[in-house]
PDB file of C-alpha atoms (C1' of nucleotides) in Angstrom:
ATOM      1  CA  MET A  18       0.000   0.000   0.000  1.00  0.00           C
ATOM      2  CA  GLU A  19       1.099   3.558  -0.115  1.00  0.00           C
ATOM      3  CA  LEU A  20       0.481   4.702   3.404  1.00  0.00           C
ATOM      4  CA  GLY A  21       3.277   5.178   5.846  1.00  0.00           C
ATOM      5  CA  HIS A  22       5.228   7.364   3.545  1.00  0.00           C
ATOM      6  CA  ILE A  23       2.840  10.253   3.250  1.00  0.00           C
ATOM      7  CA  ASP A  24       5.950  12.318   3.473  1.00  0.00           C
ATOM      8  CA  VAL A  25       5.012  15.919   3.532  1.00  0.00           C
ATOM      9  CA  THR A  26       8.684  16.524   3.976  1.00  0.00           C
ATOM     10  CA  ALA A  27       9.807  18.361   0.857  1.00  0.00           C
ATOM     11  CA  SER A  28      12.542  20.440   2.414  1.00  0.00           C
ATOM     12  CA  GLU A  29      15.891  18.874   2.970  1.00  0.00           C
ATOM     13  CA  PRO A  30      17.862  20.327   5.898  1.00  0.00           C
ATOM     14  CA  THR A  31      20.544  21.733   3.653  1.00  0.00           C
ATOM     15  CA  SER A  32      20.041  25.324   2.676  1.00  0.00           C
ATOM     16  CA  ALA A  33      16.418  25.664   3.583  1.00  0.00           C
ATOM     17  CA  PRO A  34      14.713  28.966   2.907  1.00  0.00           C
ATOM     18  CA  ASP A  35      14.998  31.288   5.838  1.00  0.00           C
ATOM     19  CA  VAL A  36      12.119  33.587   5.141  1.00  0.00           C
ATOM     20  CA  ALA A  37      10.437  34.840   8.273  1.00  0.00           C
ATOM     21  CA  ILE A  38       6.755  34.149   8.419  1.00  0.00           C
ATOM     22  CA  SER A  39       5.696  36.816  10.804  1.00  0.00           C
ATOM     23  CA  GLY A  40       8.419  38.190  12.969  1.00  0.00           C
ATOM     24  CA  GLY A  41      11.723  36.757  13.958  1.00  0.00           C
ATOM     25  CA  HIS A  42      11.536  32.979  13.835  1.00  0.00           C
ATOM     26  CA  LYS A  43      13.276  31.374  10.916  1.00  0.00           C
ATOM     27  CA  ARG A  44      14.502  28.038   9.700  1.00  0.00           C
ATOM     28  CA  SER A  45      12.803  25.387  11.780  1.00  0.00           C
ATOM     29  CA  SER A  46       9.434  27.072  11.827  1.00  0.00           C
ATOM     30  CA  CYS A  47       9.461  27.105   8.064  1.00  0.00           C
ATOM     31  CA  GLU A  48       9.505  23.367   7.871  1.00  0.00           C
ATOM     32  CA  ALA A  49       6.555  23.304  10.227  1.00  0.00           C
ATOM     33  CA  VAL A  50       4.677  25.893   8.252  1.00  0.00           C
ATOM     34  CA  ASN A  51       5.415  24.257   4.953  1.00  0.00           C
ATOM     35  CA  SER A  52       4.383  20.902   6.229  1.00  0.00           C
ATOM     36  CA  VAL A  53       1.069  22.296   7.410  1.00  0.00           C
ATOM     37  CA  LEU A  54       0.616  24.270   4.247  1.00  0.00           C
ATOM     38  CA  ALA A  55       1.000  21.064   2.310  1.00  0.00           C
ATOM     39  CA  ARG A  56      -1.948  19.670   4.237  1.00  0.00           C
ATOM     40  CA  VAL A  57      -4.047  22.731   3.728  1.00  0.00           C
ATOM     41  CA  GLY A  58      -2.996  23.123   0.151  1.00  0.00           C
ATOM     42  CA  ASP A  59      -4.039  19.595  -0.544  1.00  0.00           C
ATOM     43  CA  LYS A  60      -6.881  19.519  -2.997  1.00  0.00           C
ATOM     44  CA  TRP A  61      -9.239  17.720  -0.634  1.00  0.00           C
ATOM     45  CA  SER A  62      -8.131  18.264   2.962  1.00  0.00           C
ATOM     46  CA  VAL A  63      -9.785  21.602   3.460  1.00  0.00           C
ATOM     47  CA  LEU A  64     -12.978  20.467   1.852  1.00  0.00           C
ATOM     48  CA  ILE A  65     -13.106  17.490   4.203  1.00  0.00           C
ATOM     49  CA  VAL A  66     -12.349  19.559   7.257  1.00  0.00           C
ATOM     50  CA  MET A  67     -15.060  22.029   6.402  1.00  0.00           C
ATOM     51  CA  THR A  68     -17.502  19.249   5.656  1.00  0.00           C
ATOM     52  CA  LEU A  69     -16.814  17.793   9.074  1.00  0.00           C
ATOM     53  CA  ALA A  70     -17.222  21.167  10.739  1.00  0.00           C
ATOM     54  CA  HIS A  71     -20.854  20.570  11.610  1.00  0.00           C
ATOM     55  CA  GLY A  72     -20.412  17.178  13.124  1.00  0.00           C
ATOM     56  CA  PRO A  73     -19.410  13.558  12.551  1.00  0.00           C
ATOM     57  CA  GLN A  74     -19.989  11.998   9.169  1.00  0.00           C
ATOM     58  CA  ARG A  75     -19.782   8.527   7.786  1.00  0.00           C
ATOM     59  CA  PHE A  76     -17.513   7.551   4.930  1.00  0.00           C
ATOM     60  CA  ASN A  77     -20.015   7.490   2.111  1.00  0.00           C
ATOM     61  CA  GLU A  78     -21.856  10.444   3.537  1.00  0.00           C
ATOM     62  CA  LEU A  79     -18.637  12.367   3.216  1.00  0.00           C
ATOM     63  CA  LYS A  80     -18.109  11.044  -0.257  1.00  0.00           C
ATOM     64  CA  ARG A  81     -21.531  12.218  -1.342  1.00  0.00           C
ATOM     65  CA  GLN A  82     -21.018  15.662   0.162  1.00  0.00           C
ATOM     66  CA  VAL A  83     -17.761  16.239  -1.616  1.00  0.00           C
ATOM     67  CA  GLY A  84     -19.188  14.726  -4.738  1.00  0.00           C
ATOM     68  CA  THR A  85     -16.249  14.505  -7.074  1.00  0.00           C
ATOM     69  CA  ILE A  86     -13.728  12.757  -4.858  1.00  0.00           C
ATOM     70  CA  SER A  87     -12.757   9.156  -5.516  1.00  0.00           C
ATOM     71  CA  GLN A  88     -12.855   6.614  -2.683  1.00  0.00           C
ATOM     72  CA  ARG A  89      -9.162   6.278  -2.997  1.00  0.00           C
ATOM     73  CA  MET A  90      -8.535   9.951  -2.433  1.00  0.00           C
ATOM     74  CA  LEU A  91     -11.115  10.138   0.311  1.00  0.00           C
ATOM     75  CA  THR A  92      -9.464   7.290   2.156  1.00  0.00           C
ATOM     76  CA  LEU A  93      -6.020   8.722   1.637  1.00  0.00           C
ATOM     77  CA  THR A  94      -7.038  12.208   2.706  1.00  0.00           C
ATOM     78  CA  LEU A  95      -8.829  10.949   5.777  1.00  0.00           C
ATOM     79  CA  ARG A  96      -5.807   8.856   6.763  1.00  0.00           C
ATOM     80  CA  GLY A  97      -3.600  11.881   6.378  1.00  0.00           C
ATOM     81  CA  LEU A  98      -5.868  14.006   8.501  1.00  0.00           C
ATOM     82  CA  GLU A  99      -6.139  11.251  11.059  1.00  0.00           C
ATOM     83  CA  ARG A 100      -2.410  10.850  11.141  1.00  0.00           C
ATOM     84  CA  ASP A 101      -1.986  14.554  11.765  1.00  0.00           C
ATOM     85  CA  GLY A 102      -4.441  14.362  14.630  1.00  0.00           C
ATOM     86  CA  LEU A 103      -7.012  16.550  12.937  1.00  0.00           C
ATOM     87  CA  VAL A 104      -9.649  13.900  12.490  1.00  0.00           C
ATOM     88  CA  LYS A 105     -10.771  11.071  14.703  1.00  0.00           C
ATOM     89  CA  ARG A 106     -11.947   7.799  13.243  1.00  0.00           C
ATOM     90  CA  THR A 107     -14.466   5.701  15.141  1.00  0.00           C
ATOM     91  CA  VAL A 108     -15.434   2.219  14.088  1.00  0.00           C
ATOM     92  CA  PHE A 109     -18.744   0.677  15.113  1.00  0.00           C
ATOM     93  CA  PRO A 110     -18.376  -3.071  14.728  1.00  0.00           C
ATOM     94  CA  THR A 111     -21.879  -3.559  13.421  1.00  0.00           C
ATOM     95  CA  ILE A 112     -23.063  -5.285  10.287  1.00  0.00           C
ATOM     96  CA  PRO A 113     -22.811  -3.561   7.958  1.00  0.00           C
ATOM     97  CA  PRO A 114     -19.851  -1.699   9.422  1.00  0.00           C
ATOM     98  CA  ARG A 115     -20.195   1.936  10.326  1.00  0.00           C
ATOM     99  CA  VAL A 116     -17.303   4.369  10.594  1.00  0.00           C
ATOM    100  CA  ASP A 117     -17.620   7.901  11.807  1.00  0.00           C
ATOM    101  CA  TYR A 118     -15.165  10.651  11.123  1.00  0.00           C
ATOM    102  CA  GLU A 119     -15.112  13.781  13.205  1.00  0.00           C
ATOM    103  CA  LEU A 120     -12.825  16.695  13.836  1.00  0.00           C
ATOM    104  CA  THR A 121     -10.635  16.616  16.894  1.00  0.00           C
ATOM    105  CA  ASP A 122     -10.116  19.761  18.930  1.00  0.00           C
ATOM    106  CA  LEU A 123      -7.007  20.363  16.884  1.00  0.00           C
ATOM    107  CA  GLY A 124      -9.045  19.909  13.744  1.00  0.00           C
ATOM    108  CA  HIS A 125     -11.615  22.394  14.939  1.00  0.00           C
ATOM    109  CA  SER A 126      -8.929  24.896  15.815  1.00  0.00           C
ATOM    110  CA  LEU A 127      -7.767  24.768  12.227  1.00  0.00           C
ATOM    111  CA  ARG A 128     -11.142  26.024  11.082  1.00  0.00           C
ATOM    112  CA  GLN A 129     -10.377  29.536  12.298  1.00  0.00           C
ATOM    113  CA  PRO A 130      -7.428  30.272  10.013  1.00  0.00           C
ATOM    114  CA  ILE A 131      -8.975  28.278   7.196  1.00  0.00           C
ATOM    115  CA  GLU A 132     -12.153  30.249   7.350  1.00  0.00           C
ATOM    116  CA  ALA A 133     -10.146  33.443   7.433  1.00  0.00           C
ATOM    117  CA  LEU A 134      -8.541  32.323   4.218  1.00  0.00           C
ATOM    118  CA  GLY A 135     -11.894  31.282   2.833  1.00  0.00           C
ATOM    119  CA  ASN A 136     -13.342  34.666   3.580  1.00  0.00           C
ATOM    120  CA  TRP A 137     -10.398  36.375   1.972  1.00  0.00           C
ATOM    121  CA  ALA A 138     -10.935  34.246  -1.091  1.00  0.00           C
ATOM    122  CA  PHE A 139     -14.611  35.052  -1.115  1.00  0.00           C
ATOM    123  CA  ASP A 140     -14.026  38.756  -0.645  1.00  0.00           C
ATOM    124  CA  ASN A 141     -11.299  39.043  -3.231  1.00  0.00           C
ATOM    125  CA  TYR A 142     -12.198  36.555  -5.863  1.00  0.00           C
ATOM    126  CA  ALA A 143     -13.756  39.180  -8.069  1.00  0.00           C
ATOM    127  CA  SER A 144     -10.498  41.137  -8.075  1.00  0.00           C
ATOM    128  CA  ILE A 145      -8.514  38.053  -8.853  1.00  0.00           C
ATOM    129  CA  ALA A 146     -10.814  36.966 -11.639  1.00  0.00           C
ATOM    130  CA  SER A 147     -10.623  40.348 -13.278  1.00  0.00           C
ATOM    131  CA  ALA A 148      -6.866  40.461 -12.824  1.00  0.00           C
ATOM    132  CA  ARG A 149      -6.709  37.152 -14.626  1.00  0.00           C
ATOM    133  CA  ASP A 150      -8.851  38.410 -17.456  1.00  0.00           C
ATOM    134  CA  THR A 151      -6.700  41.466 -17.899  1.00  0.00           C
ATOM    135  CA  PHE A 152      -3.515  39.469 -17.725  1.00  0.00           C
ATOM    136  CA  ASP A 153      -4.683  36.899 -20.208  1.00  0.00           C
ATOM    137  CA  LYS A 154      -5.861  39.531 -22.637  1.00  0.00           C
ATOM    138  CA  THR A 155      -2.800  41.706 -22.290  1.00  0.00           C
ATOM    139  CA  ALA A 156       0.038  39.249 -21.935  1.00  0.00           C
ATOM    140  CA  ARG A 157      -1.168  36.852 -24.572  1.00  0.00           C
ATOM    141  CA  LYS A 158       0.620  38.245 -27.604  1.00  0.00           C
TER     142      LYS A 158
ATOM    143  CA  MET B   6       5.269  27.409 -23.746  1.00  0.00           C
ATOM    144  CA  GLU B   7       3.061  26.382 -20.943  1.00  0.00           C
ATOM    145  CA  LEU B   8       1.721  29.669 -19.733  1.00  0.00           C
ATOM    146  CA  GLY B   9      -1.733  30.786 -20.613  1.00  0.00           C
ATOM    147  CA  HIS B  10      -3.253  27.609 -19.362  1.00  0.00           C
ATOM    148  CA  ILE B  11      -2.279  27.865 -15.735  1.00  0.00           C
ATOM    149  CA  ASP B  12      -5.704  26.499 -15.195  1.00  0.00           C
ATOM    150  CA  VAL B  13      -6.351  26.430 -11.523  1.00  0.00           C
ATOM    151  CA  THR B  14      -9.801  25.351 -12.562  1.00  0.00           C
ATOM    152  CA  ALA B  15     -10.130  21.813 -11.251  1.00  0.00           C
ATOM    153  CA  SER B  16     -13.850  21.855 -10.632  1.00  0.00           C
ATOM    154  CA  GLU B  17     -16.135  21.351 -13.544  1.00  0.00           C
ATOM    155  CA  PRO B  18     -19.541  22.972 -13.174  1.00  0.00           C
ATOM    156  CA  THR B  19     -21.315  19.648 -13.024  1.00  0.00           C
ATOM    157  CA  SER B  20     -21.981  18.392  -9.560  1.00  0.00           C
ATOM    158  CA  ALA B  21     -19.601  20.593  -7.660  1.00  0.00           C
ATOM    159  CA  PRO B  22     -19.306  20.110  -3.926  1.00  0.00           C
ATOM    160  CA  ASP B  23     -21.758  22.280  -2.072  1.00  0.00           C
ATOM    161  CA  VAL B  24     -20.122  22.381   1.301  1.00  0.00           C
ATOM    162  CA  ALA B  25     -20.578  25.676   3.068  1.00  0.00           C
ATOM    163  CA  ILE B  26     -17.367  27.353   4.025  1.00  0.00           C
ATOM    164  CA  SER B  27     -18.546  29.543   6.817  1.00  0.00           C
ATOM    165  CA  GLY B  28     -22.195  30.253   6.847  1.00  0.00           C
ATOM    166  CA  GLY B  29     -24.731  30.056   4.125  1.00  0.00           C
ATOM    167  CA  HIS B  30     -22.989  30.618   0.818  1.00  0.00           C
ATOM    168  CA  LYS B  31     -22.501  27.552  -1.309  1.00  0.00           C
ATOM    169  CA  ARG B  32     -21.603  26.526  -4.805  1.00  0.00           C
ATOM    170  CA  SER B  33     -20.024  29.482  -6.551  1.00  0.00           C
ATOM    171  CA  SER B  34     -18.024  30.607  -3.558  1.00  0.00           C
ATOM    172  CA  CYS B  35     -16.507  27.171  -3.351  1.00  0.00           C
ATOM    173  CA  GLU B  36     -14.953  27.484  -6.749  1.00  0.00           C
ATOM    174  CA  ALA B  37     -13.520  30.798  -5.654  1.00  0.00           C
ATOM    175  CA  VAL B  38     -12.188  29.379  -2.440  1.00  0.00           C
ATOM    176  CA  ASN B  39     -10.759  26.310  -4.087  1.00  0.00           C
ATOM    177  CA  SER B  40      -9.124  28.352  -6.753  1.00  0.00           C
ATOM    178  CA  VAL B  41      -7.482  30.543  -4.134  1.00  0.00           C
ATOM    179  CA  LEU B  42      -6.567  27.571  -2.028  1.00  0.00           C
ATOM    180  CA  ALA B  43      -4.798  26.110  -5.018  1.00  0.00           C
ATOM    181  CA  ARG B  44      -2.657  29.233  -5.116  1.00  0.00           C
ATOM    182  CA  VAL B  45      -1.948  29.194  -1.442  1.00  0.00           C
ATOM    183  CA  GLY B  46      -1.452  25.475  -1.340  1.00  0.00           C
ATOM    184  CA  ASP B  47       1.106  25.744  -4.072  1.00  0.00           C
ATOM    185  CA  LYS B  48       4.482  24.717  -2.775  1.00  0.00           C
ATOM    186  CA  TRP B  49       6.121  28.033  -3.625  1.00  0.00           C
ATOM    187  CA  SER B  50       3.488  30.743  -3.761  1.00  0.00           C
ATOM    188  CA  VAL B  51       3.291  31.394  -0.066  1.00  0.00           C
ATOM    189  CA  LEU B  52       7.036  31.386   0.298  1.00  0.00           C
ATOM    190  CA  ILE B  53       7.313  33.981  -2.440  1.00  0.00           C
ATOM    191  CA  VAL B  54       4.593  36.151  -1.015  1.00  0.00           C
ATOM    192  CA  MET B  55       6.192  36.113   2.398  1.00  0.00           C
ATOM    193  CA  THR B  56       9.596  36.808   0.923  1.00  0.00           C
ATOM    194  CA  LEU B  57       8.171  39.825  -0.849  1.00  0.00           C
ATOM    195  CA  ALA B  58       6.471  41.029   2.309  1.00  0.00           C
ATOM    196  CA  HIS B  59       9.300  43.369   3.222  1.00  0.00           C
ATOM    197  CA  GLY B  60       9.655  45.014  -0.134  1.00  0.00           C
ATOM    198  CA  PRO B  61      10.510  44.592  -3.809  1.00  0.00           C
ATOM    199  CA  GLN B  62      13.016  41.978  -4.830  1.00  0.00           C
ATOM    200  CA  ARG B  63      14.802  41.109  -8.012  1.00  0.00           C
ATOM    201  CA  PHE B  64      14.540  37.760  -9.703  1.00  0.00           C
ATOM    202  CA  ASN B  65      17.794  36.222  -8.596  1.00  0.00           C
ATOM    203  CA  GLU B  66      17.549  37.831  -5.213  1.00  0.00           C
ATOM    204  CA  LEU B  67      14.297  35.997  -4.781  1.00  0.00           C
ATOM    205  CA  LYS B  68      15.850  32.825  -6.051  1.00  0.00           C
ATOM    206  CA  ARG B  69      18.621  33.048  -3.504  1.00  0.00           C
ATOM    207  CA  GLN B  70      16.210  33.744  -0.667  1.00  0.00           C
ATOM    208  CA  VAL B  71      14.074  30.752  -1.413  1.00  0.00           C
ATOM    209  CA  GLY B  72      17.161  28.715  -2.058  1.00  0.00           C
ATOM    210  CA  THR B  73      15.838  25.454  -3.353  1.00  0.00           C
ATOM    211  CA  ILE B  74      13.528  26.671  -6.094  1.00  0.00           C
ATOM    212  CA  SER B  75      14.440  26.171  -9.739  1.00  0.00           C
ATOM    213  CA  GLN B  76      14.331  29.137 -12.134  1.00  0.00           C
ATOM    214  CA  ARG B  77      11.566  27.462 -13.960  1.00  0.00           C
ATOM    215  CA  MET B  78       9.371  27.190 -10.903  1.00  0.00           C
ATOM    216  CA  LEU B  79      10.249  30.684  -9.783  1.00  0.00           C
ATOM    217  CA  THR B  80       9.234  32.075 -13.143  1.00  0.00           C
ATOM    218  CA  LEU B  81       6.073  30.026 -13.241  1.00  0.00           C
ATOM    219  CA  THR B  82       5.094  30.918  -9.708  1.00  0.00           C
ATOM    220  CA  LEU B  83       5.750  34.587 -10.249  1.00  0.00           C
ATOM    221  CA  ARG B  84       3.694  34.546 -13.439  1.00  0.00           C
ATOM    222  CA  GLY B  85       0.862  32.906 -11.596  1.00  0.00           C
ATOM    223  CA  LEU B  86       0.977  35.441  -8.814  1.00  0.00           C
ATOM    224  CA  GLU B  87       1.216  38.241 -11.314  1.00  0.00           C
ATOM    225  CA  ARG B  88      -1.709  36.884 -13.244  1.00  0.00           C
ATOM    226  CA  ASP B  89      -3.772  36.774 -10.078  1.00  0.00           C
ATOM    227  CA  GLY B  90      -2.917  40.381  -9.362  1.00  0.00           C
ATOM    228  CA  LEU B  91      -0.964  39.569  -6.221  1.00  0.00           C
ATOM    229  CA  VAL B  92       2.417  40.590  -7.522  1.00  0.00           C
ATOM    230  CA  LYS B  93       3.517  43.418  -9.729  1.00  0.00           C
ATOM    231  CA  ARG B  94       6.389  43.012 -12.153  1.00  0.00           C
ATOM    232  CA  THR B  95       8.468  46.025 -13.097  1.00  0.00           C
ATOM    233  CA  VAL B  96      11.063  45.933 -15.830  1.00  0.00           C
ATOM    234  CA  PHE B  97      13.943  48.397 -15.933  1.00  0.00           C
ATOM    235  CA  PRO B  98      15.258  48.404 -19.484  1.00  0.00           C
ATOM    236  CA  THR B  99      18.869  48.670 -18.431  1.00  0.00           C
ATOM    237  CA  ILE B 100      21.827  46.543 -19.373  1.00  0.00           C
ATOM    238  CA  PRO B 101      21.927  44.106 -17.805  1.00  0.00           C
ATOM    239  CA  PRO B 102      18.164  43.993 -17.390  1.00  0.00           C
ATOM    240  CA  ARG B 103      16.644  44.447 -13.979  1.00  0.00           C
ATOM    241  CA  VAL B 104      13.219  43.217 -12.953  1.00  0.00           C
ATOM    242  CA  ASP B 105      11.582  43.966  -9.657  1.00  0.00           C
ATOM    243  CA  TYR B 106       8.775  41.997  -8.139  1.00  0.00           C
ATOM    244  CA  GLU B 107       6.636  43.426  -5.396  1.00  0.00           C
ATOM    245  CA  LEU B 108       3.360  42.680  -3.711  1.00  0.00           C
ATOM    246  CA  THR B 109       0.308  44.573  -4.831  1.00  0.00           C
ATOM    247  CA  ASP B 110      -2.215  45.779  -2.283  1.00  0.00           C
ATOM    248  CA  LEU B 111      -4.130  42.602  -2.945  1.00  0.00           C
ATOM    249  CA  GLY B 112      -0.968  40.635  -2.370  1.00  0.00           C
ATOM    250  CA  HIS B 113      -0.354  42.389   0.905  1.00  0.00           C
ATOM    251  CA  SER B 114      -3.910  41.765   2.017  1.00  0.00           C
ATOM    252  CA  LEU B 115      -3.302  38.064   1.564  1.00  0.00           C
ATOM    253  CA  ARG B 116      -0.569  38.200   4.165  1.00  0.00           C
ATOM    254  CA  GLN B 117      -3.097  38.512   6.992  1.00  0.00           C
ATOM    255  CA  PRO B 118      -4.835  35.160   6.515  1.00  0.00           C
ATOM    256  CA  ILE B 119      -1.603  33.511   5.478  1.00  0.00           C
ATOM    257  CA  GLU B 120       0.137  34.611   8.607  1.00  0.00           C
ATOM    258  CA  ALA B 121      -2.804  33.439  10.649  1.00  0.00           C
ATOM    259  CA  LEU B 122      -2.316  30.048   9.094  1.00  0.00           C
ATOM    260  CA  GLY B 123       1.408  30.263   9.621  1.00  0.00           C
ATOM    261  CA  ASN B 124       0.945  31.038  13.254  1.00  0.00           C
ATOM    262  CA  TRP B 125      -1.478  28.176  13.643  1.00  0.00           C
ATOM    263  CA  ALA B 126       1.094  25.911  12.058  1.00  0.00           C
ATOM    264  CA  PHE B 127       3.779  27.223  14.342  1.00  0.00           C
ATOM    265  CA  ASP B 128       1.637  26.896  17.440  1.00  0.00           C
ATOM    266  CA  ASN B 129       0.387  23.433  16.659  1.00  0.00           C
ATOM    267  CA  TYR B 130       3.211  21.752  14.891  1.00  0.00           C
ATOM    268  CA  ALA B 131       4.364  20.010  18.024  1.00  0.00           C
ATOM    269  CA  SER B 132       0.929  18.435  18.436  1.00  0.00           C
ATOM    270  CA  ILE B 133       0.855  17.379  14.831  1.00  0.00           C
ATOM    271  CA  ALA B 134       4.333  15.921  14.936  1.00  0.00           C
ATOM    272  CA  SER B 135       3.530  13.884  18.009  1.00  0.00           C
ATOM    273  CA  ALA B 136       0.219  12.777  16.514  1.00  0.00           C
ATOM    274  CA  ARG B 137       2.163  11.550  13.512  1.00  0.00           C
ATOM    275  CA  ASP B 138       4.595   9.653  15.682  1.00  0.00           C
ATOM    276  CA  THR B 139       1.819   7.974  17.571  1.00  0.00           C
ATOM    277  CA  PHE B 140      -0.065   7.146  14.420  1.00  0.00           C
ATOM    278  CA  ASP B 141       2.946   5.717  12.677  1.00  0.00           C
ATOM    279  CA  LYS B 142       3.872   3.613  15.665  1.00  0.00           C
ATOM    280  CA  THR B 143       0.353   2.404  16.346  1.00  0.00           C
ATOM    281  CA  ALA B 144      -1.143   1.947  12.911  1.00  0.00           C
ATOM    282  CA  ARG B 145       1.923   0.409  11.352  1.00  0.00           C
ATOM    283  CA  LYS B 146       1.165  -3.241  11.932  1.00  0.00           C
TER     284      LYS B 146
ATOM    285  C1'  DC C  26     -20.849  -0.127   4.025  1.00  0.00           C
ATOM    286  C1'  DA C  27     -16.129   0.891   4.175  1.00  0.00           C
ATOM    287  C1'  DG C  28     -12.627   0.112   2.599  1.00  0.00           C
ATOM    288  C1'  DT C  29      -8.029  -2.309  -0.103  1.00  0.00           C
ATOM    289  C1'  DA C  30      -5.459  -3.612  -4.260  1.00  0.00           C
ATOM    290  C1'  DT C  31      -3.959  -2.681  -8.970  1.00  0.00           C
ATOM    291  C1'  DC C  32      -3.332  -0.562 -13.012  1.00  0.00           C
ATOM    292  C1'  DC C  33      -2.612   3.325 -15.757  1.00  0.00           C
ATOM    293  C1'  DT C  34      -2.301   8.035 -17.241  1.00  0.00           C
ATOM    294  C1'  DC C  35      -1.200  12.645 -17.207  1.00  0.00           C
ATOM    295  C1'  DC C  36       0.999  16.550 -15.304  1.00  0.00           C
ATOM    296  C1'  DC C  37       4.280  18.645 -12.211  1.00  0.00           C
ATOM    297  C1'  DA C  38       8.577  20.073 -11.527  1.00  0.00           C
ATOM    298  C1'  DG C  39      13.748  19.354 -11.686  1.00  0.00           C
ATOM    299  C1'  DA C  40      17.840  19.441 -14.719  1.00  0.00           C
ATOM    300  C1'  DT C  41      19.987  21.299 -18.439  1.00  0.00           C
ATOM    301  C1'  DA C  42      21.075  24.182 -22.286  1.00  0.00           C
ATOM    302  C1'  DC C  43      20.392  28.291 -24.758  1.00  0.00           C
ATOM    303  C1'  DT C  44      19.314  33.704 -25.502  1.00  0.00           C
ATOM    304  C1'  DG C  45      18.524  39.002 -25.533  1.00  0.00           C
TER     305       DG C  45
ATOM    306  C1'  DC D  12      20.656  39.239 -15.312  1.00  0.00           C
ATOM    307  C1'  DA D  13      16.349  37.380 -16.356  1.00  0.00           C
ATOM    308  C1'  DG D  14      14.469  34.678 -18.442  1.00  0.00           C
ATOM    309  C1'  DT D  15      12.748  30.679 -22.399  1.00  0.00           C
ATOM    310  C1'  DA D  16      12.852  25.951 -24.576  1.00  0.00           C
ATOM    311  C1'  DT D  17      13.017  21.086 -24.243  1.00  0.00           C
ATOM    312  C1'  DC D  18      13.492  16.463 -22.174  1.00  0.00           C
ATOM    313  C1'  DT D  19      12.391  13.414 -18.689  1.00  0.00           C
ATOM    314  C1'  DG D  20      10.917  10.673 -14.403  1.00  0.00           C
ATOM    315  C1'  DG D  21       8.182  10.239 -10.589  1.00  0.00           C
ATOM    316  C1'  DG D  22       4.277  10.703  -8.351  1.00  0.00           C
ATOM    317  C1'  DA D  23      -0.584  12.306  -7.691  1.00  0.00           C
ATOM    318  C1'  DG D  24      -4.793  10.860  -8.496  1.00  0.00           C
ATOM    319  C1'  DG D  25      -8.802   8.632 -11.322  1.00  0.00           C
ATOM    320  C1'  DA D  26     -11.135   4.149 -12.736  1.00  0.00           C
ATOM    321  C1'  DT D  27     -12.088  -0.287 -11.765  1.00  0.00           C
ATOM    322  C1'  DA D  28     -12.483  -4.674  -9.454  1.00  0.00           C
ATOM    323  C1'  DC D  29     -12.526  -7.150  -5.344  1.00  0.00           C
ATOM    324  C1'  DT D  30     -13.352  -8.109   0.053  1.00  0.00           C
ATOM    325  C1'  DG D  31     -14.634  -8.466   5.216  1.00  0.00           C
TER     326       DG D  31
END
DNA sequence: CAGTATCCTCCCAGATACTG
DNA sequence: CAGTATCTGGGAGGATACTG
C-alpha cells in the first residue's frame, strides 16, 4: 500500500529557505509551516475539514457531500488528517460496518485560520478573476 | 510554452461540492475558495509572497532567498501570482536587465490570513508531529 | 458499508542548455 | 541578469475490481 510514507517533507535540511513568516523565527518554523501548508494546500483536505465542521460523518456520507472525490482519495485524505491528529476515526463493529469521522479539537482549531482564508478568497475573488482576465488579454501576444 | 493555461480550474460545473465554508454561501463561492486555495497550497506561492512582504526583490535575489527553487518554478510561480494580481512586475530596461517583483495591495492583504495560518502551524506543529509519531507507531502493523 | 489492491495516465517540476 | 525551450521521471490521483 502507499500509506506510511505520506511524506510531507519536501525540504531537505541543507540550505532551507529562511524567510520569516511573521516576525523573527526562521529556519525550523518554516519546515513546520510548509508541512502544514502542504496539508491545507491539498486539494481535498480543506474540503473534508469544512464538511466535518458541523459534526461527525460517515464515509459514504462524506463522499456524497464532496461529490467529485474518488474513494481512494477520500481514504487517503482521511488517513492523512487522522495521522496529523485533525480527524478522529471511530469504528462501530456492526453489520454492515459503520465508521464515523469527526474533527478533533485540533481539527476544529484549524477552522479559524482556514475560514479566514476562505473569507479572503470570497471577498477578493472578483479582483482576482478580473486580474486574470486582464492578464490573459494583455500578456497573450 | 506552458503559460496561458495555468488552469487552476479543477472543478467542472457539473456536480460541484456544495459544502458551506462559513455560513450560508454555497456553490459558486466554493470554486472561488478552491481556486485561491490552489494558489496558497502551491508549494512556492506562499514562500514567495512572504519573501516579498518586506519590499521589492529582483529575480535572482528571490531565487537566492528561497534557495531550493528552480528558475523554472520561480518564473512560473511569479507569473501565476502576477496573473492573479498579487504581484507586480516592473522591468527596468537597463543593461543588464533588472526586474523587480513586489506585492500589490491585494498581495499584501493576503498576508493577513496567510500569517494566521502560519501562526497556527507554528503553534500546533508540536501536536501534529507527536500525533504523527503515535499514528505511525500504532497503525503500522 | 467501508474500505483495499492494482493498473494506468497525465501533469508537475527538476535538470539542463540556450538567448537578448 | 532574467528569463525561455526542451526532455524526462516520478508521483498524484482517477477508474475499476474485489473483500470483510
